[in-house]
PDB file of C-alpha atoms in Angstrom:
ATOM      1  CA  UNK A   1     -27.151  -2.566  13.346  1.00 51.00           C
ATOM      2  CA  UNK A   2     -27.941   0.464  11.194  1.00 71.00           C
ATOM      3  CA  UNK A   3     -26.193   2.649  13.810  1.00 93.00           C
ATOM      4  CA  UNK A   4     -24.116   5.658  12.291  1.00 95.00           C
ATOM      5  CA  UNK A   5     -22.097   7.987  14.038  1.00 96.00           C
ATOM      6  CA  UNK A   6     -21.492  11.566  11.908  1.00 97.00           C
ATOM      7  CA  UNK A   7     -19.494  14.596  13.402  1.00 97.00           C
ATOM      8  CA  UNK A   8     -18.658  17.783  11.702  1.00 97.00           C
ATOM      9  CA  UNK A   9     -15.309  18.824  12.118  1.00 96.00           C
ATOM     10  CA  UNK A  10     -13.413  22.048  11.491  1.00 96.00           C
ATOM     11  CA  UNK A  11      -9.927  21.852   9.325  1.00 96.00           C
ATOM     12  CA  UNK A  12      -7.581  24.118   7.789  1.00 96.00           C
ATOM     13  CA  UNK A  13      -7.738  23.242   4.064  1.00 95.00           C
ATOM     14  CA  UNK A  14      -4.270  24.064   2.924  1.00 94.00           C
ATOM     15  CA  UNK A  15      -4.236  25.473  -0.477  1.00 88.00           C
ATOM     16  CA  UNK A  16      -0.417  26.285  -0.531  1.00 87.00           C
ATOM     17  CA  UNK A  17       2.317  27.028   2.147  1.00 85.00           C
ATOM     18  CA  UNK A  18       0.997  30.786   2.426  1.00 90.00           C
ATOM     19  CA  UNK A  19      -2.732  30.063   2.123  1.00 92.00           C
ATOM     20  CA  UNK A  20      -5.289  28.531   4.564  1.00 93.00           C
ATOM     21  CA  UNK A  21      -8.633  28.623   5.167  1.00 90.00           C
ATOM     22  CA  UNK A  22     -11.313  27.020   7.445  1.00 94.00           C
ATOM     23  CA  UNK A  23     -13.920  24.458   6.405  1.00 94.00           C
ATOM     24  CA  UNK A  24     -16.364  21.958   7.744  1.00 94.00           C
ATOM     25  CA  UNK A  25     -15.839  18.515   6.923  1.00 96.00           C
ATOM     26  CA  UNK A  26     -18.263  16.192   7.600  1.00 97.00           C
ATOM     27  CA  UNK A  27     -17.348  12.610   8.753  1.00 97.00           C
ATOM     28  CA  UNK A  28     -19.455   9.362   9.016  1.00 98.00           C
ATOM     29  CA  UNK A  29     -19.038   6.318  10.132  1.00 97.00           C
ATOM     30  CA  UNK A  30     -21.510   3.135   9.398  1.00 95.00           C
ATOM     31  CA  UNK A  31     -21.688   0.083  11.297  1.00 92.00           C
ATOM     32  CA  UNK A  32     -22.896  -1.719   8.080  1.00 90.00           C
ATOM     33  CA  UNK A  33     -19.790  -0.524   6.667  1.00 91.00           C
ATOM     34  CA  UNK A  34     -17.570  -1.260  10.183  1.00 93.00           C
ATOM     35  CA  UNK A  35     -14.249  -0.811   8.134  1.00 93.00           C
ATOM     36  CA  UNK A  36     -14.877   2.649   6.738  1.00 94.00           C
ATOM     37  CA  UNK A  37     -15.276   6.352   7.503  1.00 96.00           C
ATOM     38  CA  UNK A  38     -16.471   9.099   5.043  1.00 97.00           C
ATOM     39  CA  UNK A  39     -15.226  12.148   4.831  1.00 96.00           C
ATOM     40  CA  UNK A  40     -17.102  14.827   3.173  1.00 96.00           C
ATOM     41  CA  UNK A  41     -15.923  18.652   2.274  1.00 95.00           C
ATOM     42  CA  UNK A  42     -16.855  21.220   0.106  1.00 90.00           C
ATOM     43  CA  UNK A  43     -14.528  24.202  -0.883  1.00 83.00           C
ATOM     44  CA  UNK A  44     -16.413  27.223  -1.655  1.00 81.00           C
ATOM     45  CA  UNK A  45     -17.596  27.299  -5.260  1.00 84.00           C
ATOM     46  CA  UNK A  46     -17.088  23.752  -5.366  1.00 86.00           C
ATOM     47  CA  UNK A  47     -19.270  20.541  -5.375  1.00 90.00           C
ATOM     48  CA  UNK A  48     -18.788  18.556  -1.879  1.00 93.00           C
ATOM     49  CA  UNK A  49     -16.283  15.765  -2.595  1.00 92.00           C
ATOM     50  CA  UNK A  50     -16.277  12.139  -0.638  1.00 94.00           C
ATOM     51  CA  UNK A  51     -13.187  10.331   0.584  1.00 94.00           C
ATOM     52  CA  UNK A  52     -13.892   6.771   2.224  1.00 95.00           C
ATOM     53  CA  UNK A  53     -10.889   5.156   3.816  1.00 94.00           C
ATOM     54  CA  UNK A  54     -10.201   2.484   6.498  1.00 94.00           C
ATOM     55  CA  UNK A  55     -11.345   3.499  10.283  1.00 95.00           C
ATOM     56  CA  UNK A  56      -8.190   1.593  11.468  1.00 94.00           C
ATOM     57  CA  UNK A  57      -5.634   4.131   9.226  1.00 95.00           C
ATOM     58  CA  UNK A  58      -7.348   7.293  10.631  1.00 94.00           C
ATOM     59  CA  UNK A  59      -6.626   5.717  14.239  1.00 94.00           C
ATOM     60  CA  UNK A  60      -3.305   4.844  13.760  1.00 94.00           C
ATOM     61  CA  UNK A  61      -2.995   8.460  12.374  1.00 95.00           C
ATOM     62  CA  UNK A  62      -3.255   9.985  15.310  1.00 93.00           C
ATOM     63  CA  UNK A  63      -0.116   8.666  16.968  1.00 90.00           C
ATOM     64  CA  UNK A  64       2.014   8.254  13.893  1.00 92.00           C
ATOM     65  CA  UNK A  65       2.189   7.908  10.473  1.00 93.00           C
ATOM     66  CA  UNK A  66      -0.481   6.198   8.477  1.00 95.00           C
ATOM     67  CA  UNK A  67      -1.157   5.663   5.222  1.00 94.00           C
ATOM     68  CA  UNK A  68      -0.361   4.341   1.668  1.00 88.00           C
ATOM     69  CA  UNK A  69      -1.574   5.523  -1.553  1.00 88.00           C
ATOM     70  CA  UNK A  70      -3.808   8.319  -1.632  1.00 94.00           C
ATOM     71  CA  UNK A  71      -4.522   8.788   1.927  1.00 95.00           C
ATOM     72  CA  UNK A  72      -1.923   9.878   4.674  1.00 96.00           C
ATOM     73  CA  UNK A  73      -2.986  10.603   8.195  1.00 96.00           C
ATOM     74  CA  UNK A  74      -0.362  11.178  10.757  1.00 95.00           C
ATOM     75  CA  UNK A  75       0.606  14.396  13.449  1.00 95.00           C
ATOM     76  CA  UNK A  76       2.237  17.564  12.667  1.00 94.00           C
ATOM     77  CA  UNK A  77       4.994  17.191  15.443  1.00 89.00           C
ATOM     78  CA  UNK A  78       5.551  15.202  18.461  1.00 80.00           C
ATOM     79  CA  UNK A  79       3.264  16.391  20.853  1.00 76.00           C
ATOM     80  CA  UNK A  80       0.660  13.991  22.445  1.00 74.00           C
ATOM     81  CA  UNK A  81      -2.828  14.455  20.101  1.00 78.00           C
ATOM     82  CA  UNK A  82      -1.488  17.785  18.626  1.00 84.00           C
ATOM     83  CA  UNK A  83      -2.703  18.780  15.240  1.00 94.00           C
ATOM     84  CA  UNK A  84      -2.878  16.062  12.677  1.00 95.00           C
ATOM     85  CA  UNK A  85      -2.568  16.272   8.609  1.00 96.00           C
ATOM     86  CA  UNK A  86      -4.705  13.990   6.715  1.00 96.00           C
ATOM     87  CA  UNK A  87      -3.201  14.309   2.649  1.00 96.00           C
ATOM     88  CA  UNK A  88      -5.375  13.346  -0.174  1.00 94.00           C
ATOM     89  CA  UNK A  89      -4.360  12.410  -3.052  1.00 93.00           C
ATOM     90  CA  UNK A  90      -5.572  11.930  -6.432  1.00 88.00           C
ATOM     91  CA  UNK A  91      -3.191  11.563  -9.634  1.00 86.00           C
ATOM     92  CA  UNK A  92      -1.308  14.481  -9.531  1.00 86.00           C
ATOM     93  CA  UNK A  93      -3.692  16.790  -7.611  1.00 87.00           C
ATOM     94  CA  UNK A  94      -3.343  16.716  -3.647  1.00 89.00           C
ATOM     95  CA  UNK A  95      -5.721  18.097  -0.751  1.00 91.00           C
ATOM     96  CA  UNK A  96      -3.326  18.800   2.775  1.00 95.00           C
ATOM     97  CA  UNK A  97      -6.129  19.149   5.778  1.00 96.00           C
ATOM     98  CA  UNK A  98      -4.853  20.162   9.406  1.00 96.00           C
ATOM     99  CA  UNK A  99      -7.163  19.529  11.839  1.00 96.00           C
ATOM    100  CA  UNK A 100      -7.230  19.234  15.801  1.00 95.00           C
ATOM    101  CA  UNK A 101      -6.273  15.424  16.962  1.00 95.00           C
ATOM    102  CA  UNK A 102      -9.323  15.385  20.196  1.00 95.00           C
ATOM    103  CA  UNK A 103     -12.731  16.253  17.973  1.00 96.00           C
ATOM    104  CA  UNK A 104     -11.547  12.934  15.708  1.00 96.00           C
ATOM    105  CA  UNK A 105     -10.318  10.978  18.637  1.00 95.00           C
ATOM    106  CA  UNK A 106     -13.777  11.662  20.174  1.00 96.00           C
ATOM    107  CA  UNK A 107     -15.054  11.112  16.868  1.00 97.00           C
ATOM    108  CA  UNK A 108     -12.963   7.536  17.194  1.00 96.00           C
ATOM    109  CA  UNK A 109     -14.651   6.552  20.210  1.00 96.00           C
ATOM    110  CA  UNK A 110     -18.164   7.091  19.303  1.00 96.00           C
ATOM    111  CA  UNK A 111     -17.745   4.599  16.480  1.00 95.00           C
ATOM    112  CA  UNK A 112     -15.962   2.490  18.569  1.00 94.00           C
ATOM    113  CA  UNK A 113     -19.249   2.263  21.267  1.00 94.00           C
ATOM    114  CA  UNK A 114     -21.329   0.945  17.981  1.00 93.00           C
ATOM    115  CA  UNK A 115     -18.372  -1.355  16.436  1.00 91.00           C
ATOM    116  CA  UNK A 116     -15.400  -2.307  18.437  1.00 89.00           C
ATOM    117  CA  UNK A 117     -12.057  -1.776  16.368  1.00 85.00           C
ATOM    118  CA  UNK A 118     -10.630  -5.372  15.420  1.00 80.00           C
ATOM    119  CA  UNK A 119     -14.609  -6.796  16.073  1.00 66.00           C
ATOM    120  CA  UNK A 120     -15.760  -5.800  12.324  1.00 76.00           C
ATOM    121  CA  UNK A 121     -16.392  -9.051  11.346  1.00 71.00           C
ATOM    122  CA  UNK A 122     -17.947  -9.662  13.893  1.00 55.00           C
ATOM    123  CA  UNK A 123     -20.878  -6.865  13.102  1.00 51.00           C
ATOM    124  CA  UNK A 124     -20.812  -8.135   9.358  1.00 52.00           C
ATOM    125  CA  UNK A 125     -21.316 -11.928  10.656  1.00 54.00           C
ATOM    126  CA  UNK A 126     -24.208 -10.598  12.624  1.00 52.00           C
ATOM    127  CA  UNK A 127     -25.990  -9.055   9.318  1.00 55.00           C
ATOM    128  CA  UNK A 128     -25.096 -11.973   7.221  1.00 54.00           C
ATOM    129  CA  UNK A 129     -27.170 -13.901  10.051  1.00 51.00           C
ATOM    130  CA  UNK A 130     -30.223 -11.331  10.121  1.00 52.00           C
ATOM    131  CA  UNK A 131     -30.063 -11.392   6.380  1.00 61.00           C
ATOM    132  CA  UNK A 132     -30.265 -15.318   6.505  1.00 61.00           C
ATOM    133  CA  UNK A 133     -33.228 -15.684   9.127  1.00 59.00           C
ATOM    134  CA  UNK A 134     -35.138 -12.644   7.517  1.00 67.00           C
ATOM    135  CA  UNK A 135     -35.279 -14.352   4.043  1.00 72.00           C
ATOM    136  CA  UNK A 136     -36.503 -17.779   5.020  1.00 68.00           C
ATOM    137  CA  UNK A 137     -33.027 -19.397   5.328  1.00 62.00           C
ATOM    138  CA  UNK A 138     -31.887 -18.289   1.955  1.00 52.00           C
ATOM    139  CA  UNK A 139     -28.509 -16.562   1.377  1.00 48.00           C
TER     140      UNK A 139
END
């Protein structure tokens, strides 16, 4: 309970086809929030922006395509855990990232040690509980 697993990463923001440039992205996972992962960057001269999407579409990402709506995870070509894009989209404005598919896969498995993927309910039933006993029986 409480447990949070955060990772900086390194990405390629892709601000067009001829320009690239390297950021840190910060992502965070919360086992209070077992469905979610944050991801946090900041371009230079810019405020840091947050993107929360589902744990379960940044997995799936990293074997195939993922993703409807405004965030699309999936791999750059065919190779086992090569590169990976992760799109972000909002209206008609769009942020491409590239980043490396093992730092998120490890990234993947640390979460997974707190909150097993498909067991989410699980961790929410368990603070529903605490919540219950801690205020006298009153939910």
């Amino acid at each position: 309970m409480g447990e949070t697993v955060q990772a900086h990463v390194m990405m390629s923001f892709l601000a067009s086809e001829e320009l690239a440039f390297r950021i840190p992205v910060e992502l965070v996972y919360e086992a209070q929030d077992p469905y979610a992962v944050r991801f946090t960057f900041c371009l230079p001269g810019d405020a840091p922006v947050s993107w929360v999407f589902g744990r379960e579409l940044l997995v799936d990402g990293i074997t195939g395509q993922a993703g409807e709506g405004d965030v699309h995870i999936g791999p750059v070509d065919d190779e086992y855990l090569a590169d990976l894009h992760i799109q972000l989209h909002a209206g008609a404005e769009r942020a491409v990232f590239r980043v490396s598919a093992p730092p998120l896969v490890a990234f993947l498995d640390r979460t997974d040690r707190i909150v097993p993927l498909g067991h989410e309910s699980a961790e929410n039933d368990i603070d529903a509980e605490l919540d219950r006993i801690l205020t006298g029986g009153r939910a």
